Each structure stands twice: as structure tokens, then as C-alpha cells.
Amino acid sequence: MSPVIPALSVSQETPPASFDWLFSQLFIMADLSLLPELPLNINDDVLELNKDLERIIEDVENISVQLTWMAYDLVALRTSPELGAAMEKLEEAYPRCFAVVCGDQKQEPEMDMCPDSTATTPTQM
């Protein structure tokens, strides 16, 4: 004798079952032990994810600032080519000035590099 499967009783007055209703019935009949359990430390995971996202956003903002300055420098150099030469002179002069102001004994300033060495001697300042 074959097992008897109970049929769903649907009266003639009720409309046919919708997909949502069928899905809910299947979900109820499913073995709940097969469903994955949510981890108990989900708050820790969310906090860690938020920290990672904040760090990534900060990195992207820093990259954006660097790109903006690069674009500004590019426009400035294209509109005024002599600006590049002036910047190189400033970059070369900075270590010498830093050595004089901070008293760095390792690096003595070279007075012959100055255009007017008589006006820049320490005794005349």
C-alpha cells in the first residue's frame, strides 16, 4: 500500500496560491537545521568593515588631493615654463638655507653659489 500524501485543501472560492504563499509554505516545511546560522559576533564584523571602509575612503581622498595638486602643477608649468627653473633653484637652495638656520654642521652652506655673496655674509646681516 502506498503512503497517503495529504493534499492542500483549496476551496473553489479562494484564488489559486501565489508564489509568495508557496514559498512561505516551503520555507516552513524545510528543515531549519539546514539554514546557515548567523554568526554571534556580527557586530564586531560590522565594526571592522566600517573601519576598513573609513580607511579606504581616507586613502581615496588623499589620492584625490594629490591628483589635484599634480593637475595644478601641470597647468602652472605649461602656462609659465620659467616656473620650473625657479622651482629647481628653490629646491637646490632649501638644504643650504636649512643648514644655516638650523645650525646643521654636516652641511656647510656654499657661499660661492650665491649670486651676491657680499650681501649674504652673516656679519653684514
PDB file of C-alpha atoms in Angstrom:
ATOM      1  CA  MET A   1       0.000   0.000   0.000  1.00  0.00           C
ATOM      2  CA  SER A   2       1.385   3.423  -0.930  1.00  0.00           C
ATOM      3  CA  PRO A   3       1.667   6.208   1.625  1.00  0.00           C
ATOM      4  CA  VAL A   4      -1.058   8.775   1.622  1.00  0.00           C
ATOM      5  CA  ILE A   5       0.109  12.303   0.896  1.00  0.00           C
ATOM      6  CA  PRO A   6      -2.209  14.921   2.319  1.00  0.00           C
ATOM      7  CA  ALA A   7      -3.392  17.304  -0.344  1.00  0.00           C
ATOM      8  CA  LEU A   8      -3.705  21.005   0.213  1.00  0.00           C
ATOM      9  CA  SER A   9      -7.322  21.826   0.550  1.00  0.00           C
ATOM     10  CA  VAL A  10      -8.192  24.725  -1.687  1.00  0.00           C
ATOM     11  CA  SER A  11     -11.791  25.688  -1.864  1.00  0.00           C
ATOM     12  CA  GLN A  12     -13.334  26.876  -5.059  1.00  0.00           C
ATOM     13  CA  GLU A  13     -13.890  30.313  -3.570  1.00  0.00           C
ATOM     14  CA  THR A  14     -10.224  31.067  -2.765  1.00  0.00           C
ATOM     15  CA  PRO A  15      -7.931  32.212  -5.540  1.00  0.00           C
ATOM     16  CA  PRO A  16      -5.029  29.972  -6.526  1.00  0.00           C
ATOM     17  CA  ALA A  17      -1.981  30.202  -4.266  1.00  0.00           C
ATOM     18  CA  SER A  18       0.522  32.895  -5.111  1.00  0.00           C
ATOM     19  CA  PHE A  19       4.240  32.357  -5.412  1.00  0.00           C
ATOM     20  CA  ASP A  20       4.843  34.114  -2.083  1.00  0.00           C
ATOM     21  CA  TRP A  21       2.433  31.820  -0.310  1.00  0.00           C
ATOM     22  CA  LEU A  22       4.039  28.718  -1.834  1.00  0.00           C
ATOM     23  CA  PHE A  23       7.481  29.963  -0.927  1.00  0.00           C
ATOM     24  CA  SER A  24       6.422  30.623   2.661  1.00  0.00           C
ATOM     25  CA  GLN A  25       4.928  27.108   2.909  1.00  0.00           C
ATOM     26  CA  LEU A  26       8.106  25.549   1.530  1.00  0.00           C
ATOM     27  CA  PHE A  27      10.183  27.595   3.930  1.00  0.00           C
ATOM     28  CA  ILE A  28       8.093  26.418   6.880  1.00  0.00           C
ATOM     29  CA  MET A  29       8.320  22.792   5.793  1.00  0.00           C
ATOM     30  CA  ALA A  30      12.071  22.964   5.158  1.00  0.00           C
ATOM     31  CA  ASP A  31      14.423  21.558   7.697  1.00  0.00           C
ATOM     32  CA  LEU A  32      15.508  24.618   9.679  1.00  0.00           C
ATOM     33  CA  SER A  33      18.766  22.926  10.664  1.00  0.00           C
ATOM     34  CA  LEU A  34      19.964  23.227   7.066  1.00  0.00           C
ATOM     35  CA  LEU A  35      19.732  27.019   7.132  1.00  0.00           C
ATOM     36  CA  PRO A  36      23.011  28.798   7.860  1.00  0.00           C
ATOM     37  CA  GLU A  37      23.266  30.347  11.276  1.00  0.00           C
ATOM     38  CA  LEU A  38      24.204  33.972  11.638  1.00  0.00           C
ATOM     39  CA  PRO A  39      27.472  34.463  13.484  1.00  0.00           C
ATOM     40  CA  LEU A  40      27.133  35.732  17.014  1.00  0.00           C
ATOM     41  CA  ASN A  41      29.853  38.322  16.573  1.00  0.00           C
ATOM     42  CA  ILE A  42      28.204  40.109  13.654  1.00  0.00           C
ATOM     43  CA  ASN A  43      28.595  43.479  15.421  1.00  0.00           C
ATOM     44  CA  ASP A  44      32.370  43.016  15.539  1.00  0.00           C
ATOM     45  CA  ASP A  45      32.410  42.195  11.846  1.00  0.00           C
ATOM     46  CA  VAL A  46      30.335  45.266  11.023  1.00  0.00           C
ATOM     47  CA  LEU A  47      32.616  47.490  13.103  1.00  0.00           C
ATOM     48  CA  GLU A  48      35.691  46.072  11.402  1.00  0.00           C
ATOM     49  CA  LEU A  49      34.084  46.585   7.997  1.00  0.00           C
ATOM     50  CA  ASN A  50      33.257  50.200   8.892  1.00  0.00           C
ATOM     51  CA  LYS A  51      36.857  50.831   9.956  1.00  0.00           C
ATOM     52  CA  ASP A  52      38.142  49.336   6.713  1.00  0.00           C
ATOM     53  CA  LEU A  53      35.731  51.436   4.670  1.00  0.00           C
ATOM     54  CA  GLU A  54      36.733  54.610   6.520  1.00  0.00           C
ATOM     55  CA  ARG A  55      40.413  53.852   5.878  1.00  0.00           C
ATOM     56  CA  ILE A  56      39.754  53.234   2.191  1.00  0.00           C
ATOM     57  CA  ILE A  57      37.758  56.460   1.898  1.00  0.00           C
ATOM     58  CA  GLU A  58      40.575  58.396   3.568  1.00  0.00           C
ATOM     59  CA  ASP A  59      43.126  56.863   1.186  1.00  0.00           C
ATOM     60  CA  VAL A  60      40.981  57.766  -1.817  1.00  0.00           C
ATOM     61  CA  GLU A  61      40.610  61.339  -0.513  1.00  0.00           C
ATOM     62  CA  ASN A  62      44.401  61.612  -0.153  1.00  0.00           C
ATOM     63  CA  ILE A  63      44.892  60.331  -3.686  1.00  0.00           C
ATOM     64  CA  SER A  64      42.334  62.852  -4.915  1.00  0.00           C
ATOM     65  CA  VAL A  65      44.224  65.692  -3.227  1.00  0.00           C
ATOM     66  CA  GLN A  66      47.499  64.517  -4.758  1.00  0.00           C
ATOM     67  CA  LEU A  67      45.911  64.341  -8.213  1.00  0.00           C
ATOM     68  CA  THR A  68      44.517  67.843  -7.782  1.00  0.00           C
ATOM     69  CA  TRP A  69      47.951  69.213  -6.899  1.00  0.00           C
ATOM     70  CA  MET A  70      49.503  67.354  -9.835  1.00  0.00           C
ATOM     71  CA  ALA A  71      46.958  68.882 -12.196  1.00  0.00           C
ATOM     72  CA  TYR A  72      47.578  72.330 -10.695  1.00  0.00           C
ATOM     73  CA  ASP A  73      51.352  71.930 -11.105  1.00  0.00           C
ATOM     74  CA  LEU A  74      50.908  70.754 -14.685  1.00  0.00           C
ATOM     75  CA  VAL A  75      48.782  73.774 -15.574  1.00  0.00           C
ATOM     76  CA  ALA A  76      51.199  76.133 -13.816  1.00  0.00           C
ATOM     77  CA  LEU A  77      54.215  74.677 -15.626  1.00  0.00           C
ATOM     78  CA  ARG A  78      52.504  74.798 -19.011  1.00  0.00           C
ATOM     79  CA  THR A  79      51.409  78.400 -18.622  1.00  0.00           C
ATOM     80  CA  SER A  80      54.764  79.566 -17.226  1.00  0.00           C
ATOM     81  CA  PRO A  81      57.766  77.417 -18.282  1.00  0.00           C
ATOM     82  CA  GLU A  82      60.241  79.578 -16.326  1.00  0.00           C
ATOM     83  CA  LEU A  83      58.460  78.461 -13.166  1.00  0.00           C
ATOM     84  CA  GLY A  84      60.146  75.052 -13.482  1.00  0.00           C
ATOM     85  CA  ALA A  85      63.606  76.596 -13.476  1.00  0.00           C
ATOM     86  CA  ALA A  86      62.711  78.768 -10.488  1.00  0.00           C
ATOM     87  CA  MET A  87      61.417  75.712  -8.598  1.00  0.00           C
ATOM     88  CA  GLU A  88      64.673  73.839  -9.267  1.00  0.00           C
ATOM     89  CA  LYS A  89      66.668  76.757  -7.858  1.00  0.00           C
ATOM     90  CA  LEU A  90      64.463  76.801  -4.767  1.00  0.00           C
ATOM     91  CA  GLU A  91      64.855  73.052  -4.289  1.00  0.00           C
ATOM     92  CA  GLU A  92      68.643  73.410  -4.506  1.00  0.00           C
ATOM     93  CA  ALA A  93      68.696  76.380  -2.106  1.00  0.00           C
ATOM     94  CA  TYR A  94      66.459  74.795   0.529  1.00  0.00           C
ATOM     95  CA  PRO A  95      69.059  72.401   2.028  1.00  0.00           C
ATOM     96  CA  ARG A  96      71.617  75.218   2.268  1.00  0.00           C
ATOM     97  CA  CYS A  97      69.145  77.541   3.984  1.00  0.00           C
ATOM     98  CA  PHE A  98      68.026  74.764   6.308  1.00  0.00           C
ATOM     99  CA  ALA A  99      71.665  74.118   7.290  1.00  0.00           C
ATOM    100  CA  VAL A 100      72.244  77.787   8.089  1.00  0.00           C
ATOM    101  CA  VAL A 101      69.024  78.313  10.034  1.00  0.00           C
ATOM    102  CA  CYS A 102      69.110  75.061  11.998  1.00  0.00           C
ATOM    103  CA  GLY A 103      72.872  75.041  12.509  1.00  0.00           C
ATOM    104  CA  ASP A 104      73.484  71.743  10.766  1.00  0.00           C
ATOM    105  CA  GLN A 105      77.254  71.260  10.935  1.00  0.00           C
ATOM    106  CA  LYS A 106      77.285  68.355   8.492  1.00  0.00           C
ATOM    107  CA  GLN A 107      76.341  70.559   5.588  1.00  0.00           C
ATOM    108  CA  GLU A 108      78.081  73.907   5.290  1.00  0.00           C
ATOM    109  CA  PRO A 109      76.470  76.466   3.002  1.00  0.00           C
ATOM    110  CA  GLU A 110      78.399  77.209  -0.141  1.00  0.00           C
ATOM    111  CA  MET A 111      78.802  80.962  -0.398  1.00  0.00           C
ATOM    112  CA  ASP A 112      80.166  80.865  -3.944  1.00  0.00           C
ATOM    113  CA  MET A 113      76.802  79.516  -5.127  1.00  0.00           C
ATOM    114  CA  CYS A 114      75.024  82.722  -4.058  1.00  0.00           C
ATOM    115  CA  PRO A 115      74.632  85.392  -6.741  1.00  0.00           C
ATOM    116  CA  ASP A 116      75.709  88.214  -4.417  1.00  0.00           C
ATOM    117  CA  SER A 117      77.863  86.706  -1.696  1.00  0.00           C
ATOM    118  CA  THR A 118      78.782  90.066  -0.173  1.00  0.00           C
ATOM    119  CA  ALA A 119      75.181  90.762   0.838  1.00  0.00           C
ATOM    120  CA  THR A 120      74.618  87.343   2.359  1.00  0.00           C
ATOM    121  CA  THR A 121      77.532  87.047   4.745  1.00  0.00           C
ATOM    122  CA  PRO A 122      76.464  86.689   8.382  1.00  0.00           C
ATOM    123  CA  THR A 123      78.470  89.726   9.542  1.00  0.00           C
ATOM    124  CA  GLN A 124      76.613  92.073   7.207  1.00  0.00           C
ATOM    125  CA  MET A 125      73.131  90.838   8.113  1.00  0.00           C
TER     126      MET A 125
END
